[in-house]
Amino acid sequence: MTCLTEIVLAGIYKCEIMSRTKLFQYLLLVDYVAQVEIGRPITGLKWKKYHYSIYPDNRHDVQNVLDELINDTGILKQEGQNYKLVKREEAEKIYNKLDEKMRKVIDKVVEIIKQKSEKELLELITGLKGIREIPCMHPINLEAAEPLNL
């Protein structure tokens, strides 16, 4: 079973640097694409739609992962709102150990993350089936996810 730490690290490994906002967008899209391609979300996060964004209810879990990767392992460093990879070789080993299906989901999402601004990503996410219909302040049910048409 893949853990949140591996998913966070894999995304930053493939992007090399990622803002906190893009990290949450990446994680939501990983769950969305995984629901379509694997049949279930993979981060373990529960998502909620807010007025101007989408966040996991258990945001502290993501912060705990980031803190561990920065303080305990030294794999990442924080520069303002951005998270940057410090130990690329270690991150690469973790990425390469991921299940092939997981890597495909992560690679697909990373390409989207690299091509779009935070604002464009938010527009994409809030327009997705299963998210656009949900009222603000309500949980998102990813079972309505459809393949991304980009």
JSON list of C-alpha atoms in Angstrom, two decimals:
[
{"chain": "A", "resi": 1, "resn": "MET", "atom": "CA", "xyz": [0.00, 0.00, 0.00]},
{"chain": "A", "resi": 2, "resn": "THR", "atom": "CA", "xyz": [1.32, 3.42, -0.95]},
{"chain": "A", "resi": 3, "resn": "CYS", "atom": "CA", "xyz": [1.50, 6.00, 1.81]},
{"chain": "A", "resi": 4, "resn": "LEU", "atom": "CA", "xyz": [0.90, 9.73, 1.63]},
{"chain": "A", "resi": 5, "resn": "THR", "atom": "CA", "xyz": [4.60, 10.44, 2.19]},
{"chain": "A", "resi": 6, "resn": "GLU", "atom": "CA", "xyz": [5.53, 8.50, -0.95]},
{"chain": "A", "resi": 7, "resn": "ILE", "atom": "CA", "xyz": [2.88, 10.28, -3.03]},
{"chain": "A", "resi": 8, "resn": "VAL", "atom": "CA", "xyz": [3.93, 13.74, -1.82]},
{"chain": "A", "resi": 9, "resn": "LEU", "atom": "CA", "xyz": [7.60, 12.96, -2.40]},
{"chain": "A", "resi": 10, "resn": "ALA", "atom": "CA", "xyz": [6.96, 11.47, -5.85]},
{"chain": "A", "resi": 11, "resn": "GLY", "atom": "CA", "xyz": [5.16, 14.61, -7.01]},
{"chain": "A", "resi": 12, "resn": "ILE", "atom": "CA", "xyz": [7.87, 16.95, -5.76]},
{"chain": "A", "resi": 13, "resn": "TYR", "atom": "CA", "xyz": [10.52, 14.62, -7.19]},
{"chain": "A", "resi": 14, "resn": "LYS", "atom": "CA", "xyz": [8.94, 14.86, -10.65]},
{"chain": "A", "resi": 15, "resn": "CYS", "atom": "CA", "xyz": [8.37, 18.65, -10.39]},
{"chain": "A", "resi": 16, "resn": "GLU", "atom": "CA", "xyz": [11.52, 19.45, -8.38]},
{"chain": "A", "resi": 17, "resn": "ILE", "atom": "CA", "xyz": [9.76, 22.39, -6.71]},
{"chain": "A", "resi": 18, "resn": "MET", "atom": "CA", "xyz": [6.11, 22.78, -5.78]},
{"chain": "A", "resi": 19, "resn": "SER", "atom": "CA", "xyz": [4.13, 25.44, -3.92]},
{"chain": "A", "resi": 20, "resn": "ARG", "atom": "CA", "xyz": [1.85, 24.45, -1.06]},
{"chain": "A", "resi": 21, "resn": "THR", "atom": "CA", "xyz": [-1.22, 25.33, -3.17]},
{"chain": "A", "resi": 22, "resn": "LYS", "atom": "CA", "xyz": [-0.01, 23.24, -6.11]},
{"chain": "A", "resi": 23, "resn": "LEU", "atom": "CA", "xyz": [0.78, 20.40, -3.72]},
{"chain": "A", "resi": 24, "resn": "PHE", "atom": "CA", "xyz": [-2.86, 20.26, -2.59]},
{"chain": "A", "resi": 25, "resn": "GLN", "atom": "CA", "xyz": [-4.02, 20.53, -6.21]},
{"chain": "A", "resi": 26, "resn": "TYR", "atom": "CA", "xyz": [-1.64, 17.73, -7.17]},
{"chain": "A", "resi": 27, "resn": "LEU", "atom": "CA", "xyz": [-2.89, 15.49, -4.37]},
{"chain": "A", "resi": 28, "resn": "LEU", "atom": "CA", "xyz": [-6.54, 16.08, -5.29]},
{"chain": "A", "resi": 29, "resn": "LEU", "atom": "CA", "xyz": [-5.84, 15.33, -8.95]},
{"chain": "A", "resi": 30, "resn": "VAL", "atom": "CA", "xyz": [-3.89, 12.19, -7.98]},
{"chain": "A", "resi": 31, "resn": "ASP", "atom": "CA", "xyz": [-6.96, 10.96, -6.12]},
{"chain": "A", "resi": 32, "resn": "TYR", "atom": "CA", "xyz": [-9.27, 11.94, -8.97]},
{"chain": "A", "resi": 33, "resn": "VAL", "atom": "CA", "xyz": [-7.18, 10.25, -11.68]},
{"chain": "A", "resi": 34, "resn": "ALA", "atom": "CA", "xyz": [-6.55, 7.20, -9.46]},
{"chain": "A", "resi": 35, "resn": "GLN", "atom": "CA", "xyz": [-10.31, 6.84, -8.93]},
{"chain": "A", "resi": 36, "resn": "VAL", "atom": "CA", "xyz": [-10.76, 6.66, -12.70]},
{"chain": "A", "resi": 37, "resn": "GLU", "atom": "CA", "xyz": [-7.71, 4.55, -13.59]},
{"chain": "A", "resi": 38, "resn": "ILE", "atom": "CA", "xyz": [-7.27, 2.32, -10.53]},
{"chain": "A", "resi": 39, "resn": "GLY", "atom": "CA", "xyz": [-10.80, 2.38, -9.12]},
{"chain": "A", "resi": 40, "resn": "ARG", "atom": "CA", "xyz": [-10.01, 4.16, -5.86]},
{"chain": "A", "resi": 41, "resn": "PRO", "atom": "CA", "xyz": [-8.31, 7.28, -4.49]},
{"chain": "A", "resi": 42, "resn": "ILE", "atom": "CA", "xyz": [-4.81, 6.62, -3.16]},
{"chain": "A", "resi": 43, "resn": "THR", "atom": "CA", "xyz": [-3.81, 9.45, -0.82]},
{"chain": "A", "resi": 44, "resn": "GLY", "atom": "CA", "xyz": [-6.09, 8.59, 2.09]},
{"chain": "A", "resi": 45, "resn": "LEU", "atom": "CA", "xyz": [-7.21, 12.22, 2.24]},
{"chain": "A", "resi": 46, "resn": "LYS", "atom": "CA", "xyz": [-10.86, 13.30, 2.53]},
{"chain": "A", "resi": 47, "resn": "TRP", "atom": "CA", "xyz": [-11.56, 16.30, 0.29]},
{"chain": "A", "resi": 48, "resn": "LYS", "atom": "CA", "xyz": [-13.90, 19.23, 0.85]},
{"chain": "A", "resi": 49, "resn": "LYS", "atom": "CA", "xyz": [-14.91, 22.02, -1.51]},
{"chain": "A", "resi": 50, "resn": "TYR", "atom": "CA", "xyz": [-14.53, 25.57, -0.19]},
{"chain": "A", "resi": 51, "resn": "HIS", "atom": "CA", "xyz": [-15.48, 28.90, -1.77]},
{"chain": "A", "resi": 52, "resn": "TYR", "atom": "CA", "xyz": [-12.09, 29.57, -3.33]},
{"chain": "A", "resi": 53, "resn": "SER", "atom": "CA", "xyz": [-10.33, 26.25, -3.21]},
{"chain": "A", "resi": 54, "resn": "ILE", "atom": "CA", "xyz": [-10.40, 22.58, -2.35]},
{"chain": "A", "resi": 55, "resn": "TYR", "atom": "CA", "xyz": [-8.62, 21.22, 0.70]},
{"chain": "A", "resi": 56, "resn": "PRO", "atom": "CA", "xyz": [-8.37, 17.92, 2.48]},
{"chain": "A", "resi": 57, "resn": "ASP", "atom": "CA", "xyz": [-10.18, 17.84, 5.81]},
{"chain": "A", "resi": 58, "resn": "ASN", "atom": "CA", "xyz": [-7.06, 16.21, 7.23]},
{"chain": "A", "resi": 59, "resn": "ARG", "atom": "CA", "xyz": [-4.64, 18.94, 6.07]},
{"chain": "A", "resi": 60, "resn": "HIS", "atom": "CA", "xyz": [-2.55, 18.35, 9.18]},
{"chain": "A", "resi": 61, "resn": "ASP", "atom": "CA", "xyz": [-1.62, 14.91, 7.74]},
{"chain": "A", "resi": 62, "resn": "VAL", "atom": "CA", "xyz": [-0.02, 16.62, 4.74]},
{"chain": "A", "resi": 63, "resn": "GLN", "atom": "CA", "xyz": [1.75, 19.12, 7.00]},
{"chain": "A", "resi": 64, "resn": "ASN", "atom": "CA", "xyz": [3.06, 16.27, 9.15]},
{"chain": "A", "resi": 65, "resn": "VAL", "atom": "CA", "xyz": [4.47, 14.59, 6.03]},
{"chain": "A", "resi": 66, "resn": "LEU", "atom": "CA", "xyz": [6.13, 17.83, 4.92]},
{"chain": "A", "resi": 67, "resn": "ASP", "atom": "CA", "xyz": [7.55, 18.46, 8.38]},
{"chain": "A", "resi": 68, "resn": "GLU", "atom": "CA", "xyz": [8.98, 14.93, 8.50]},
{"chain": "A", "resi": 69, "resn": "LEU", "atom": "CA", "xyz": [10.54, 15.23, 5.04]},
{"chain": "A", "resi": 70, "resn": "ILE", "atom": "CA", "xyz": [12.09, 18.58, 5.98]},
{"chain": "A", "resi": 71, "resn": "ASN", "atom": "CA", "xyz": [13.08, 18.10, 9.63]},
{"chain": "A", "resi": 72, "resn": "ASP", "atom": "CA", "xyz": [13.59, 14.37, 10.08]},
{"chain": "A", "resi": 73, "resn": "THR", "atom": "CA", "xyz": [14.90, 13.17, 6.73]},
{"chain": "A", "resi": 74, "resn": "GLY", "atom": "CA", "xyz": [16.19, 16.38, 5.15]},
{"chain": "A", "resi": 75, "resn": "ILE", "atom": "CA", "xyz": [14.86, 15.28, 1.75]},
{"chain": "A", "resi": 76, "resn": "LEU", "atom": "CA", "xyz": [12.97, 18.57, 1.25]},
{"chain": "A", "resi": 77, "resn": "LYS", "atom": "CA", "xyz": [13.50, 22.17, 2.17]},
{"chain": "A", "resi": 78, "resn": "GLN", "atom": "CA", "xyz": [10.97, 24.96, 2.34]},
{"chain": "A", "resi": 79, "resn": "GLU", "atom": "CA", "xyz": [11.59, 28.28, 0.63]},
{"chain": "A", "resi": 80, "resn": "GLY", "atom": "CA", "xyz": [8.66, 30.59, 1.35]},
{"chain": "A", "resi": 81, "resn": "GLN", "atom": "CA", "xyz": [5.56, 28.80, 0.07]},
{"chain": "A", "resi": 82, "resn": "ASN", "atom": "CA", "xyz": [7.60, 26.38, -2.06]},
{"chain": "A", "resi": 83, "resn": "TYR", "atom": "CA", "xyz": [8.90, 22.92, -1.27]},
{"chain": "A", "resi": 84, "resn": "LYS", "atom": "CA", "xyz": [12.11, 21.96, -3.00]},
{"chain": "A", "resi": 85, "resn": "LEU", "atom": "CA", "xyz": [13.87, 18.62, -3.27]},
{"chain": "A", "resi": 86, "resn": "VAL", "atom": "CA", "xyz": [17.27, 18.40, -1.56]},
{"chain": "A", "resi": 87, "resn": "LYS", "atom": "CA", "xyz": [18.12, 14.69, -1.78]},
{"chain": "A", "resi": 88, "resn": "ARG", "atom": "CA", "xyz": [17.11, 13.76, -5.33]},
{"chain": "A", "resi": 89, "resn": "GLU", "atom": "CA", "xyz": [18.65, 10.25, -5.21]},
{"chain": "A", "resi": 90, "resn": "GLU", "atom": "CA", "xyz": [16.61, 9.28, -2.14]},
{"chain": "A", "resi": 91, "resn": "ALA", "atom": "CA", "xyz": [13.41, 10.63, -3.69]},
{"chain": "A", "resi": 92, "resn": "GLU", "atom": "CA", "xyz": [14.16, 8.77, -6.92]},
{"chain": "A", "resi": 93, "resn": "LYS", "atom": "CA", "xyz": [14.53, 5.46, -5.04]},
{"chain": "A", "resi": 94, "resn": "ILE", "atom": "CA", "xyz": [11.15, 5.97, -3.36]},
{"chain": "A", "resi": 95, "resn": "TYR", "atom": "CA", "xyz": [9.50, 6.94, -6.66]},
{"chain": "A", "resi": 96, "resn": "ASN", "atom": "CA", "xyz": [10.95, 3.89, -8.43]},
{"chain": "A", "resi": 97, "resn": "LYS", "atom": "CA", "xyz": [9.62, 1.54, -5.72]},
{"chain": "A", "resi": 98, "resn": "LEU", "atom": "CA", "xyz": [6.04, 2.69, -6.35]},
{"chain": "A", "resi": 99, "resn": "ASP", "atom": "CA", "xyz": [3.65, 0.36, -8.11]},
{"chain": "A", "resi": 100, "resn": "GLU", "atom": "CA", "xyz": [3.63, 0.95, -11.89]},
{"chain": "A", "resi": 101, "resn": "LYS", "atom": "CA", "xyz": [-0.06, 1.97, -11.88]},
{"chain": "A", "resi": 102, "resn": "MET", "atom": "CA", "xyz": [0.65, 4.55, -9.18]},
{"chain": "A", "resi": 103, "resn": "ARG", "atom": "CA", "xyz": [3.62, 5.94, -11.10]},
{"chain": "A", "resi": 104, "resn": "LYS", "atom": "CA", "xyz": [1.46, 6.30, -14.22]},
{"chain": "A", "resi": 105, "resn": "VAL", "atom": "CA", "xyz": [-1.17, 8.24, -12.25]},
{"chain": "A", "resi": 106, "resn": "ILE", "atom": "CA", "xyz": [1.48, 10.45, -10.65]},
{"chain": "A", "resi": 107, "resn": "ASP", "atom": "CA", "xyz": [3.25, 11.07, -13.98]},
{"chain": "A", "resi": 108, "resn": "LYS", "atom": "CA", "xyz": [-0.02, 12.03, -15.66]},
{"chain": "A", "resi": 109, "resn": "VAL", "atom": "CA", "xyz": [-0.92, 14.47, -12.89]},
{"chain": "A", "resi": 110, "resn": "VAL", "atom": "CA", "xyz": [2.58, 15.96, -12.72]},
{"chain": "A", "resi": 111, "resn": "GLU", "atom": "CA", "xyz": [2.39, 16.83, -16.42]},
{"chain": "A", "resi": 112, "resn": "ILE", "atom": "CA", "xyz": [-0.83, 18.75, -15.75]},
{"chain": "A", "resi": 113, "resn": "ILE", "atom": "CA", "xyz": [0.69, 20.46, -12.69]},
{"chain": "A", "resi": 114, "resn": "LYS", "atom": "CA", "xyz": [3.76, 21.56, -14.67]},
{"chain": "A", "resi": 115, "resn": "GLN", "atom": "CA", "xyz": [1.71, 23.03, -17.53]},
{"chain": "A", "resi": 116, "resn": "LYS", "atom": "CA", "xyz": [-0.83, 25.04, -15.55]},
{"chain": "A", "resi": 117, "resn": "SER", "atom": "CA", "xyz": [-0.80, 27.91, -13.10]},
{"chain": "A", "resi": 118, "resn": "GLU", "atom": "CA", "xyz": [-2.47, 27.59, -9.71]},
{"chain": "A", "resi": 119, "resn": "LYS", "atom": "CA", "xyz": [-5.44, 29.56, -11.03]},
{"chain": "A", "resi": 120, "resn": "GLU", "atom": "CA", "xyz": [-5.76, 27.34, -14.12]},
{"chain": "A", "resi": 121, "resn": "LEU", "atom": "CA", "xyz": [-5.54, 24.24, -11.94]},
{"chain": "A", "resi": 122, "resn": "LEU", "atom": "CA", "xyz": [-8.27, 25.54, -9.65]},
{"chain": "A", "resi": 123, "resn": "GLU", "atom": "CA", "xyz": [-10.51, 26.19, -12.67]},
{"chain": "A", "resi": 124, "resn": "LEU", "atom": "CA", "xyz": [-9.79, 22.68, -13.96]},
{"chain": "A", "resi": 125, "resn": "ILE", "atom": "CA", "xyz": [-10.49, 21.06, -10.60]},
{"chain": "A", "resi": 126, "resn": "THR", "atom": "CA", "xyz": [-13.69, 22.98, -9.85]},
{"chain": "A", "resi": 127, "resn": "GLY", "atom": "CA", "xyz": [-14.98, 22.06, -13.31]},
{"chain": "A", "resi": 128, "resn": "LEU", "atom": "CA", "xyz": [-14.50, 18.31, -12.88]},
{"chain": "A", "resi": 129, "resn": "LYS", "atom": "CA", "xyz": [-17.51, 16.02, -12.72]},
{"chain": "A", "resi": 130, "resn": "GLY", "atom": "CA", "xyz": [-18.16, 15.09, -9.13]},
{"chain": "A", "resi": 131, "resn": "ILE", "atom": "CA", "xyz": [-16.68, 18.37, -7.89]},
{"chain": "A", "resi": 132, "resn": "ARG", "atom": "CA", "xyz": [-18.53, 21.08, -9.81]},
{"chain": "A", "resi": 133, "resn": "GLU", "atom": "CA", "xyz": [-21.91, 19.80, -8.58]},
{"chain": "A", "resi": 134, "resn": "ILE", "atom": "CA", "xyz": [-20.89, 19.80, -4.90]},
{"chain": "A", "resi": 135, "resn": "PRO", "atom": "CA", "xyz": [-21.93, 22.85, -2.87]},
{"chain": "A", "resi": 136, "resn": "CYS", "atom": "CA", "xyz": [-19.27, 24.74, -0.94]},
{"chain": "A", "resi": 137, "resn": "MET", "atom": "CA", "xyz": [-18.32, 23.40, 2.48]},
{"chain": "A", "resi": 138, "resn": "HIS", "atom": "CA", "xyz": [-19.35, 19.87, 1.50]},
{"chain": "A", "resi": 139, "resn": "PRO", "atom": "CA", "xyz": [-17.26, 16.71, 1.13]},
{"chain": "A", "resi": 140, "resn": "ILE", "atom": "CA", "xyz": [-16.28, 15.59, -2.34]},
{"chain": "A", "resi": 141, "resn": "ASN", "atom": "CA", "xyz": [-17.21, 12.09, -3.42]},
{"chain": "A", "resi": 142, "resn": "LEU", "atom": "CA", "xyz": [-14.67, 11.02, -6.03]},
{"chain": "A", "resi": 143, "resn": "GLU", "atom": "CA", "xyz": [-16.77, 8.07, -7.20]},
{"chain": "A", "resi": 144, "resn": "ALA", "atom": "CA", "xyz": [-18.29, 10.35, -9.87]},
{"chain": "A", "resi": 145, "resn": "ALA", "atom": "CA", "xyz": [-14.83, 10.97, -11.37]},
{"chain": "A", "resi": 146, "resn": "GLU", "atom": "CA", "xyz": [-14.48, 10.75, -15.16]},
{"chain": "A", "resi": 147, "resn": "PRO", "atom": "CA", "xyz": [-11.38, 10.57, -17.35]},
{"chain": "A", "resi": 148, "resn": "LEU", "atom": "CA", "xyz": [-9.70, 13.95, -17.80]},
{"chain": "A", "resi": 149, "resn": "ASN", "atom": "CA", "xyz": [-10.13, 15.45, -21.25]},
{"chain": "A", "resi": 150, "resn": "LEU", "atom": "CA", "xyz": [-7.32, 17.95, -21.63]}
]
